[in-house]
Short mmCIF file of C-alpha atoms and ligand atoms in Angstrom, two decimals:
data_model
loop_
_atom_site.label_atom_id
_atom_site.label_comp_id
_atom_site.label_asym_id
_atom_site.label_seq_id
_atom_site.Cartn_x
_atom_site.Cartn_y
_atom_site.Cartn_z
CA MET L 186 -2.33 -30.26 -2.18
CA GLN L 187 -3.44 -27.00 -0.66
CA SER L 188 -1.94 -24.24 -2.67
CA PRO L 189 -0.72 -21.15 -0.83
CA CYS L 190 -2.45 -18.48 -2.80
CA CYS L 191 -5.60 -20.47 -3.10
CA CYS L 192 -5.87 -20.67 0.63
CA LEU L 193 -5.26 -16.98 0.97
CA LEU L 194 -8.11 -16.35 -1.38
CA SER L 195 -10.49 -18.70 0.33
CA LEU L 196 -9.63 -16.92 3.54
CA LEU L 197 -10.42 -13.68 1.90
CA LEU L 198 -13.80 -15.00 0.97
CA HIS L 199 -14.57 -16.36 4.39
CA LEU L 200 -13.59 -13.01 5.72
CA PHE L 201 -16.32 -11.22 3.96
CA LEU L 202 -19.16 -13.63 3.34
CA LEU L 203 -21.80 -11.25 4.51
CA SER L 204 -24.79 -9.88 2.72
CA GLY L 205 -24.30 -6.16 2.98
CA THR L 206 -25.95 -3.24 1.34
CA TRP L 207 -24.32 -2.17 -1.86
CA ALA L 208 -22.48 1.03 -1.24
CA ASN L 209 -22.68 3.46 -4.10
CA LEU L 210 -19.02 4.30 -4.15
CA GLU L 211 -17.64 5.35 -7.48
CA GLY L 212 -14.41 4.03 -8.86
CA THR L 213 -12.23 0.98 -9.11
CA PHE L 214 -11.43 -0.92 -5.91
CA THR L 215 -8.88 -3.59 -5.15
CA ILE L 216 -8.61 -6.12 -2.35
CA ARG L 217 -5.12 -7.48 -1.90
CA LEU L 218 -3.73 -10.16 0.38
CA LEU L 219 0.02 -10.16 0.82
CA GLN L 220 2.18 -12.88 2.29
CA THR L 221 5.95 -12.88 2.63
CA THR L 222 7.63 -16.00 3.97
CA THR L 223 11.36 -16.34 4.52
CA PHE L 224 12.67 -19.88 4.75
CA GLN L 225 15.88 -19.61 6.76
CA ASN L 226 16.40 -23.35 6.92
CA THR L 227 14.20 -26.42 7.05
CA SER L 228 13.18 -25.65 10.62
CA PHE L 229 13.03 -21.87 10.80
CA VAL L 230 10.46 -19.81 8.90
CA ASP L 231 9.64 -16.11 9.18
CA MET L 232 6.26 -14.91 7.95
CA GLU L 233 4.37 -11.66 7.41
CA GLY L 234 0.82 -11.45 6.16
CA LEU L 235 -1.65 -8.62 5.66
CA GLY L 236 -4.81 -7.66 3.83
CA LEU L 237 -5.51 -4.37 2.11
CA LEU L 238 -8.54 -2.64 0.65
CA GLU L 239 -6.98 -0.08 -1.69
CA ASP L 240 -4.21 1.37 0.52
CA ILE L 241 -6.12 0.76 3.75
CA GLU L 242 -4.69 -2.02 5.85
CA LEU L 243 -7.51 -4.24 7.07
CA GLY L 244 -5.49 -6.56 9.23
CA SER L 245 -2.19 -8.31 9.66
CA LEU L 246 -1.00 -11.61 11.07
CA ASP L 247 1.04 -11.98 14.23
CA LYS L 248 4.13 -13.82 13.05
CA HIS L 249 4.40 -15.86 16.24
CA THR L 250 0.81 -16.78 17.05
CA TRP L 251 -0.56 -16.44 13.49
CA SER L 252 -3.59 -14.63 14.90
CA ILE L 253 -5.22 -11.64 13.21
CA HIS L 254 -4.58 -8.07 14.30
CA PHE L 255 -7.32 -5.78 13.08
CA CYS L 256 -6.10 -2.46 11.80
CA GLN L 257 -9.50 -0.82 11.28
CA PRO L 258 -12.34 -0.65 13.77
CA TRP L 259 -14.89 -1.55 11.11
CA VAL L 260 -13.37 -4.85 9.99
CA HIS L 261 -13.95 -6.92 13.11
CA PRO L 262 -17.65 -6.01 13.56
CA ALA L 263 -18.30 -7.07 9.98
CA LEU L 264 -18.34 -10.72 11.04
CA PRO L 265 -19.59 -12.68 14.07
CA ARG L 266 -16.89 -13.78 16.48
CA ALA L 267 -17.28 -17.45 15.60
CA ASP L 268 -16.52 -16.68 11.97
CA TRP L 269 -13.31 -14.92 12.91
CA ASP L 270 -12.31 -17.94 14.98
CA THR L 271 -12.90 -20.14 11.94
CA ILE L 272 -10.85 -17.82 9.78
CA GLU L 273 -7.97 -17.81 12.22
CA ASN L 274 -7.99 -21.59 12.30
CA LEU L 275 -7.99 -21.70 8.51
CA ILE L 276 -5.03 -19.35 8.44
CA LYS L 277 -3.12 -21.56 10.84
CA ILE L 278 -3.83 -24.70 8.83
CA TYR L 279 -2.90 -22.92 5.66
CA LEU L 280 0.40 -21.58 6.99
CA GLN L 281 1.34 -24.97 8.41
CA GLN L 282 0.68 -26.64 5.07
CA PHE L 283 2.38 -23.91 3.11
CA ASN L 284 5.56 -24.17 5.17
CA HIS L 285 5.52 -27.96 5.08
CA LEU L 286 4.98 -28.21 1.31
CA ILE L 287 7.53 -25.59 0.42
CA ASN L 288 10.16 -27.14 2.66
CA GLU L 289 9.43 -30.57 1.24
CA GLY L 290 9.66 -29.31 -2.34
CA ALA L 291 12.79 -27.30 -1.60
CA VAL L 292 14.61 -30.30 -0.17
CA GLN L 293 13.46 -32.49 -3.06
CA ARG L 294 14.59 -29.97 -5.70
CA GLU L 295 17.70 -28.99 -3.74
CA VAL L 296 16.68 -25.33 -3.57
CA PRO L 297 19.33 -23.45 -1.59
CA TYR L 298 18.35 -21.87 1.75
CA PRO L 299 17.59 -19.17 2.72
CA PHE L 300 14.95 -18.11 0.21
CA VAL L 301 11.84 -15.91 0.20
CA VAL L 302 8.40 -16.70 -1.20
CA GLN L 303 5.86 -13.92 -1.67
CA CYS L 304 2.21 -14.33 -2.62
CA THR L 305 -0.21 -11.62 -3.64
CA ALA L 306 -3.78 -12.45 -4.44
CA GLY L 307 -6.99 -10.53 -4.65
CA CYS L 308 -9.51 -8.99 -6.97
CA VAL L 309 -10.39 -5.72 -8.64
CA LEU L 310 -13.92 -4.40 -8.89
CA TYR L 311 -14.49 -2.03 -11.81
CA PRO L 312 -17.13 0.71 -11.92
CA ASN L 313 -19.17 -1.41 -14.34
CA ARG L 314 -19.30 -4.02 -11.55
CA THR L 315 -17.31 -6.60 -13.40
CA SER L 316 -14.41 -7.95 -11.45
CA GLN L 317 -11.08 -9.50 -12.15
CA ALA L 318 -8.96 -11.63 -9.89
CA PHE L 319 -5.22 -11.87 -9.76
CA GLY L 320 -2.59 -14.05 -8.17
CA TYR L 321 1.18 -13.65 -8.23
CA VAL L 322 3.97 -15.65 -6.72
CA GLY L 323 7.44 -14.25 -6.20
CA TYR L 324 10.64 -16.11 -5.44
CA ASN L 325 13.63 -14.29 -3.94
CA GLY L 326 12.21 -10.92 -4.91
CA GLN L 327 11.66 -11.84 -8.56
CA ASP L 328 8.35 -12.48 -10.32
CA PHE L 329 7.95 -16.23 -10.46
CA LEU L 330 4.44 -17.26 -11.52
CA SER L 331 1.18 -15.48 -12.18
CA PHE L 332 -2.36 -16.69 -12.41
CA ASP L 333 -3.97 -16.13 -15.79
CA THR L 334 -7.65 -15.58 -15.01
CA LYS L 335 -8.73 -15.75 -18.66
CA ASN L 336 -7.16 -19.11 -19.41
CA ILE L 337 -7.35 -20.28 -15.81
CA THR L 338 -3.73 -21.38 -15.91
CA TRP L 339 -0.47 -20.49 -14.25
CA THR L 340 1.96 -18.65 -16.47
CA LEU L 341 5.71 -18.39 -15.99
CA SER L 342 7.10 -15.02 -15.06
CA GLN L 343 10.61 -16.42 -15.25
CA ASP L 344 11.59 -19.47 -17.26
CA THR L 345 13.65 -21.67 -14.97
CA GLU L 346 13.62 -25.34 -14.09
CA LEU L 347 12.17 -24.45 -10.70
CA SER L 348 9.37 -22.25 -12.04
CA ARG L 349 8.43 -24.94 -14.59
CA TYR L 350 8.32 -27.51 -11.82
CA VAL L 351 6.07 -25.39 -9.58
CA GLN L 352 3.86 -24.51 -12.54
CA SER L 353 3.39 -28.17 -13.38
CA PHE L 354 2.79 -28.91 -9.70
CA LEU L 355 0.02 -26.30 -9.45
CA GLN L 356 -1.45 -27.21 -12.82
CA ASN L 357 -1.86 -30.83 -11.78
CA TYR L 358 -4.17 -29.85 -8.94
CA THR L 359 -7.34 -29.11 -10.85
CA ALA L 360 -9.34 -28.76 -7.62
CA PHE L 361 -7.23 -25.76 -6.79
CA THR L 362 -7.73 -24.16 -10.18
CA GLU L 363 -11.46 -24.74 -9.99
CA LEU L 364 -11.60 -23.10 -6.59
CA LEU L 365 -9.73 -20.10 -7.93
CA GLU L 366 -12.25 -19.78 -10.71
CA ILE L 367 -15.23 -19.90 -8.37
CA LEU L 368 -13.62 -17.31 -6.15
CA PHE L 369 -12.75 -15.02 -8.97
CA ASN L 370 -15.90 -15.26 -10.99
CA ASP L 371 -18.57 -15.44 -8.35
CA THR L 372 -17.62 -14.42 -4.87
CA CYS L 373 -15.20 -11.57 -5.18
CA VAL L 374 -17.74 -8.93 -6.12
CA ASP L 375 -20.06 -9.83 -3.24
CA ASP L 376 -17.22 -9.62 -0.74
CA MET L 377 -16.04 -6.35 -2.12
CA GLU L 378 -19.53 -4.93 -1.76
CA VAL L 379 -19.65 -5.79 1.93
CA LEU L 380 -16.25 -4.28 2.50
CA LEU L 381 -17.06 -1.12 0.63
CA HIS L 382 -20.15 -0.81 2.76
CA TYR L 383 -18.29 -1.18 6.05
CA GLY L 384 -15.24 0.78 5.01
CA ARG L 385 -17.00 3.58 3.25
CA ALA L 386 -15.94 6.31 5.65
CA ALA L 387 -12.32 5.20 5.49
CA LEU L 388 -12.41 5.06 1.70
CA GLU L 389 -13.99 8.50 1.46
CA ARG L 390 -11.62 10.06 4.01
CA GLN L 391 -10.05 13.30 2.87
CA GLU L 392 -7.08 15.05 4.43
CA LEU L 393 -6.01 18.51 3.30
CA PRO L 394 -2.51 18.90 1.89
CA LEU L 395 -0.12 21.12 3.82
CA ALA L 396 2.29 22.87 1.45
CA THR L 397 5.45 24.86 2.13
CA VAL L 398 7.79 26.60 -0.28
CA PHE L 399 11.44 27.22 0.47
CA ALA L 400 14.70 27.62 -1.43
CA ARG L 401 18.01 25.81 -1.50
CA THR L 402 21.18 27.30 -2.94
CA PRO L 403 23.49 24.50 -4.05
CA SER L 404 25.66 27.03 -5.94
CA LEU L 405 25.84 30.80 -6.45
CA ASP L 406 24.24 30.67 -9.88
CA GLN L 407 21.46 28.25 -9.01
CA LEU L 408 18.43 28.44 -6.82
CA LEU L 409 16.32 25.36 -6.12
CA LEU L 410 12.73 26.20 -5.24
CA VAL L 411 11.22 23.40 -3.20
CA CYS L 412 7.50 22.88 -2.81
CA HIS L 413 6.91 20.29 -0.11
CA VAL L 414 3.39 18.93 0.15
CA THR L 415 2.38 16.56 2.92
CA GLY L 416 -0.47 15.16 5.00
CA PHE L 417 -2.91 14.59 2.16
CA TYR L 418 -5.30 11.72 1.51
CA PRO L 419 -6.29 10.12 -0.82
CA ARG L 420 -3.12 9.61 -2.79
CA PRO L 421 -3.83 11.28 -6.16
CA ILE L 422 -2.57 14.87 -6.25
CA SER L 423 -1.38 17.47 -8.72
CA VAL L 424 1.56 19.74 -7.89
CA ALA L 425 2.82 22.27 -10.42
CA TRP L 426 5.01 25.37 -10.56
CA LEU L 427 3.67 28.56 -12.13
CA ARG L 428 6.19 31.01 -13.63
CA ASP L 429 4.51 34.42 -14.00
CA GLY L 430 1.18 32.60 -13.83
CA GLN L 431 2.06 30.04 -16.51
CA GLU L 432 2.52 26.36 -15.65
CA VAL L 433 6.15 25.27 -16.00
CA PRO L 434 6.17 22.32 -18.42
CA PRO L 435 8.10 19.11 -17.61
CA GLY L 436 11.79 19.53 -18.35
CA PRO L 437 15.25 19.18 -16.87
CA ALA L 438 14.67 22.13 -14.48
CA LEU L 439 11.65 20.47 -12.91
CA ASN L 440 11.98 17.47 -10.63
CA THR L 441 8.96 16.03 -8.85
CA SER L 442 9.44 13.12 -6.45
CA THR L 443 7.28 10.06 -6.31
CA ILE L 444 4.43 10.11 -3.80
CA LEU L 445 5.69 8.69 -0.52
CA PRO L 446 3.64 7.37 2.41
CA ASN L 447 3.59 8.95 5.87
CA ALA L 448 3.06 6.68 8.86
CA ASP L 449 -0.51 7.93 9.43
CA LEU L 450 -1.85 6.86 6.02
CA THR L 451 -1.37 10.27 4.47
CA TYR L 452 1.10 11.01 1.70
CA GLN L 453 3.83 13.48 0.81
CA LEU L 454 5.84 14.59 -2.16
CA ARG L 455 8.06 17.45 -3.22
CA SER L 456 8.51 19.31 -6.45
CA VAL L 457 11.83 21.03 -7.07
CA LEU L 458 12.30 23.74 -9.69
CA ALA L 459 15.79 24.94 -10.61
CA VAL L 460 15.91 28.67 -11.45
CA ALA L 461 18.52 31.39 -11.83
CA PRO L 462 18.70 33.69 -8.77
CA ARG L 463 17.06 37.10 -9.29
CA ASP L 464 15.71 36.19 -12.72
CA GLY L 465 12.85 38.65 -12.28
CA HIS L 466 10.08 36.08 -12.58
CA SER L 467 7.45 35.25 -10.02
CA TYR L 468 7.06 31.66 -8.87
CA VAL L 469 4.03 30.00 -7.31
CA CYS L 470 3.52 26.40 -6.31
CA ARG L 471 0.02 25.19 -7.17
CA VAL L 472 -1.56 22.16 -5.46
CA ARG L 473 -4.78 20.49 -6.53
CA HIS L 474 -6.36 17.72 -4.53
CA ARG L 475 -9.76 16.12 -4.02
CA SER L 476 -9.98 17.54 -0.48
CA LEU L 477 -9.74 21.07 -1.92
CA GLY L 478 -12.67 20.60 -4.26
CA THR L 479 -12.37 22.96 -7.21
CA ARG L 480 -10.02 25.29 -5.33
CA SER L 481 -6.24 25.21 -5.60
CA LEU L 482 -3.58 25.90 -3.02
CA LEU L 483 -1.28 28.66 -4.27
CA ILE L 484 1.98 29.16 -2.37
CA PRO L 485 4.17 31.96 -3.76
CA TRP L 486 7.95 32.01 -3.54
CA GLU L 487 8.88 35.41 -2.10
CA ASN L 488 11.86 36.37 -4.23
CA ARG L 489 12.87 39.60 -2.47
CA SER L 490 16.59 40.19 -2.21
CA ALA L 491 17.06 43.93 -1.64
CA ALA L 492 20.27 44.20 0.40
CA PRO L 493 19.10 46.45 3.30
CA THR L 494 16.11 44.30 4.12
CA ILE L 495 18.05 41.07 4.23
CA SER L 496 19.20 41.21 7.81
CA ILE L 497 15.77 42.29 8.98
CA THR L 498 14.22 39.48 7.00
CA ILE L 499 16.61 36.99 8.55
CA ALA L 500 15.87 38.30 12.02
CA VAL L 501 12.15 38.08 11.42
CA LEU L 502 12.54 34.64 9.93
CA LEU L 503 14.54 33.48 12.91
CA LEU L 504 11.88 34.82 15.22
CA VAL L 505 9.18 33.12 13.24
CA ALA L 506 11.19 29.91 13.12
CA THR L 507 11.67 29.96 16.87
CA ALA L 508 8.01 30.60 17.46
CA PHE L 509 7.13 27.94 14.96
CA ALA L 510 9.49 25.40 16.48
CA GLY L 511 8.10 26.13 19.93
CA GLY L 512 4.58 25.89 18.66
CA PHE L 513 5.35 22.75 16.78
CA TRP L 514 6.95 21.17 19.82
CA TRP L 515 3.96 22.07 21.92
CA TRP L 516 1.62 20.75 19.26
CA LYS L 517 3.55 17.52 18.94
CA CYS L 518 3.56 16.93 22.67
CA ARG L 519 -0.10 17.72 22.88
CA ARG L 520 -0.88 15.51 19.95
CA PHE L 521 1.25 12.74 21.34
CA SER L 522 -0.45 12.84 24.71
CA GLN L 523 -3.82 12.89 23.01
CA GLU L 524 -2.96 9.95 20.87
CA THR L 525 -1.34 7.83 23.54
CA PRO L 526 -4.47 6.23 24.99
CA GLN L 527 -5.70 5.32 21.53
CA HIS L 528 -2.37 3.80 20.58
CA SER L 529 -2.12 1.71 23.68
CA THR L 530 -5.31 -0.14 22.82
CA GLU L 531 -4.30 -0.78 19.25
CA THR L 532 -1.66 -3.02 17.87
CA PRO L 533 1.60 -1.55 16.65
CA TYR L 534 1.59 -4.07 13.80
CA CYS L 535 -0.42 -2.17 11.29
CA SER L 536 0.90 1.07 9.92
CA GLN L 537 4.55 0.12 10.09
CA ARG L 538 4.08 -2.86 7.85
CA LEU L 539 1.86 -1.00 5.49
CA PHE L 540 4.60 1.56 5.26
CA LEU L 541 7.02 -1.13 4.21
CA PHE L 542 4.79 -2.54 1.55
CA LEU L 543 3.79 0.78 0.13
CA GLY L 544 7.36 1.89 0.19
CA SER L 545 8.49 -1.06 -1.87
CA GLY L 546 5.44 -1.18 -4.14
C1 LIG V 703 17.81 -22.26 11.50
O1 LIG V 703 17.92 -20.85 11.54
C2 LIG V 703 17.76 -20.32 12.84
C3 LIG V 703 17.75 -18.81 12.73
O2 LIG V 703 18.71 -18.36 11.85
C4 LIG V 703 18.88 -20.83 13.75
O3 LIG V 703 18.73 -20.32 15.04
C5 LIG V 703 18.83 -22.35 13.78
O4 LIG V 703 19.93 -22.85 14.53
C6 LIG V 703 18.86 -22.93 12.38
N1 LIG V 703 18.61 -24.35 12.45
C7 LIG V 703 19.27 -25.23 11.71
C8 LIG V 703 18.86 -26.65 11.87
O5 LIG V 703 20.14 -24.89 10.92
C1 LIG V 704 -15.60 -3.23 -17.24
O1 LIG V 704 -14.54 -2.31 -17.07
C2 LIG V 704 -13.24 -2.88 -17.24
C3 LIG V 704 -12.22 -1.82 -16.90
O2 LIG V 704 -12.50 -0.62 -17.51
C4 LIG V 704 -13.10 -3.41 -18.67
O3 LIG V 704 -11.81 -3.97 -18.84
C5 LIG V 704 -14.16 -4.46 -18.92
O4 LIG V 704 -14.08 -4.91 -20.25
C6 LIG V 704 -15.55 -3.89 -18.64
N1 LIG V 704 -16.52 -4.97 -18.74
C7 LIG V 704 -17.70 -4.83 -19.31
C8 LIG V 704 -18.57 -6.04 -19.35
O5 LIG V 704 -18.07 -3.77 -19.76
C1 LIG V 705 -4.39 -19.01 -23.42
O1 LIG V 705 -3.72 -20.23 -23.75
C2 LIG V 705 -3.51 -20.38 -25.14
C3 LIG V 705 -2.89 -21.76 -25.38
O2 LIG V 705 -2.27 -22.27 -24.23
C4 LIG V 705 -2.60 -19.27 -25.64
O3 LIG V 705 -2.39 -19.41 -27.06
C5 LIG V 705 -3.26 -17.93 -25.36
O4 LIG V 705 -2.40 -16.88 -25.74
C6 LIG V 705 -3.59 -17.82 -23.89
N1 LIG V 705 -4.33 -16.59 -23.65
C7 LIG V 705 -3.93 -15.68 -22.80
C8 LIG V 705 -4.82 -14.49 -22.65
O5 LIG V 705 -2.90 -15.78 -22.18
C1 LIG V 706 1.97 -33.21 -13.49
O1 LIG V 706 1.31 -34.18 -14.30
C2 LIG V 706 2.07 -34.57 -15.44
C3 LIG V 706 1.19 -35.46 -16.31
O2 LIG V 706 0.37 -36.28 -15.55
C4 LIG V 706 3.34 -35.30 -14.97
O3 LIG V 706 4.13 -35.67 -16.08
C5 LIG V 706 4.14 -34.32 -14.08
O4 LIG V 706 5.25 -34.99 -13.54
C6 LIG V 706 3.29 -33.80 -12.96
N1 LIG V 706 4.04 -32.75 -12.29
C7 LIG V 706 4.28 -32.74 -11.00
C8 LIG V 706 5.11 -31.63 -10.48
O5 LIG V 706 3.84 -33.55 -10.24
C1 LIG V 707 -15.43 -17.29 -15.39
O1 LIG V 707 -15.29 -16.16 -16.25
C2 LIG V 707 -14.69 -16.46 -17.48
C3 LIG V 707 -14.47 -15.17 -18.24
O2 LIG V 707 -15.22 -14.13 -17.72
C4 LIG V 707 -15.58 -17.43 -18.24
O3 LIG V 707 -14.94 -17.77 -19.46
C5 LIG V 707 -15.79 -18.68 -17.42
O4 LIG V 707 -16.70 -19.55 -18.06
C6 LIG V 707 -16.31 -18.34 -16.05
N1 LIG V 707 -16.36 -19.56 -15.25
C7 LIG V 707 -17.28 -19.82 -14.34
C8 LIG V 707 -17.14 -21.12 -13.60
O5 LIG V 707 -18.21 -19.08 -14.14
C1 LIG V 708 15.80 14.73 -9.32
O1 LIG V 708 15.87 14.36 -7.96
C2 LIG V 708 16.52 13.11 -7.74
C3 LIG V 708 16.44 12.81 -6.29
O2 LIG V 708 16.74 13.87 -5.48
C4 LIG V 708 17.97 13.22 -8.25
O3 LIG V 708 18.59 11.96 -8.09
C5 LIG V 708 17.95 13.61 -9.71
O4 LIG V 708 19.27 13.79 -10.16
C6 LIG V 708 17.17 14.87 -9.93
N1 LIG V 708 17.06 15.12 -11.36
C7 LIG V 708 17.24 16.32 -11.87
C8 LIG V 708 17.04 16.43 -13.34
O5 LIG V 708 17.55 17.29 -11.19
#
């Protein structure tokens, strides 16, 4: 039998069998192949597949033709055309076999349709240049099986009759397990090195965070200060509130969202601090990010509320808002028209799917 995740991994290896120069990038890097297959009935299957290096989408599969869409300009040139043709053929054979075997097993074990199978496989390269591989199988959104790279066995993530059956099925195919071991122990590091070499600029990309501070008043006795930070890359960031210059410690008044993806492979988050109106303190939102180096972004909350100036402030704010909206509209149109030619030559498959996966991961 050809196991699903095994094939994904061998594809991964074929993808990047290239002797490249070792790129001296610091850090831990992960290659991940994701496959989601929905079995509607014995004759109708819906599939999505993509490959990631860290959070950068390398390519995705067209669900109808099963051909590769490249999401980065540096992935395709990494291999000769003939190699890509071979890889695409491998993918097609793999997907055919995967669908056939799963359907066969499902009918035999009377698994109810529809159901969803998800496979994730890949490897991690640590700074000490040791690597570790991983493989997970999910069934209907639940962890199902995982590959234990130390024992070279499949372990149950859920203990059901079905998971035991599939485990025993995979375990009986020693050729598959041996292949996994070769891939994990020997080849993964080499492939990662090639990819890091080709994708270096993308991995080292830095986008400055854009931060704004504004207030919400859910009730008369409460003021919510919102610090919204967006457009930054890479993902790690630190956002804190300073009260009179002192960092506000975590507590019920402080609520920071998770980091969410934007469609252009930048990220956003917001930090909300609940305060009493006119409490006499000063508040500043502080942002630290790799793109800022050792500097910090400091955005103060202007807590002026003297009665006579209010209407003037509102008028000025309205003016500014109008100007800003106009400017923003102009900028958007301009940006859109600038981006259009580029978009028309690229596939729409990439960022949307990445968005989905990042959103759910
Ligand atoms: C399988 O599902 C597809 C899509 O839902 C449907 O169009 C088709 O009629 C179904 N086929 C069978 C044999 O049930
Ligand atoms: C390499 O680093 C990883 C992650 O920090 C660690 O788990 C592993 O034991 C290290 N291996 C060696 C040989 O130092
Ligand atoms: C490896 O397998 C043995 C026996 O099957 C088990 O006792 C041990 O805990 C396993 N090791 C790991 C790391 O899972
Ligand atoms: C795996 O092999 C064992 C022992 O040979 C056998 O009892 C079991 O039925 C096999 N499992 C499957 C799913 O074929
Ligand atoms: C793979 O690595 C594991 C642990 O690092 C080791 O026990 C095993 O012998 C290796 N296998 C091969 C085929 O190199
Ligand atoms: C934090 O924000 C989330 C989402 O807006 C909300 O559900 C939650 O109640 C907030 N927690 C606190 C302590 O304000």
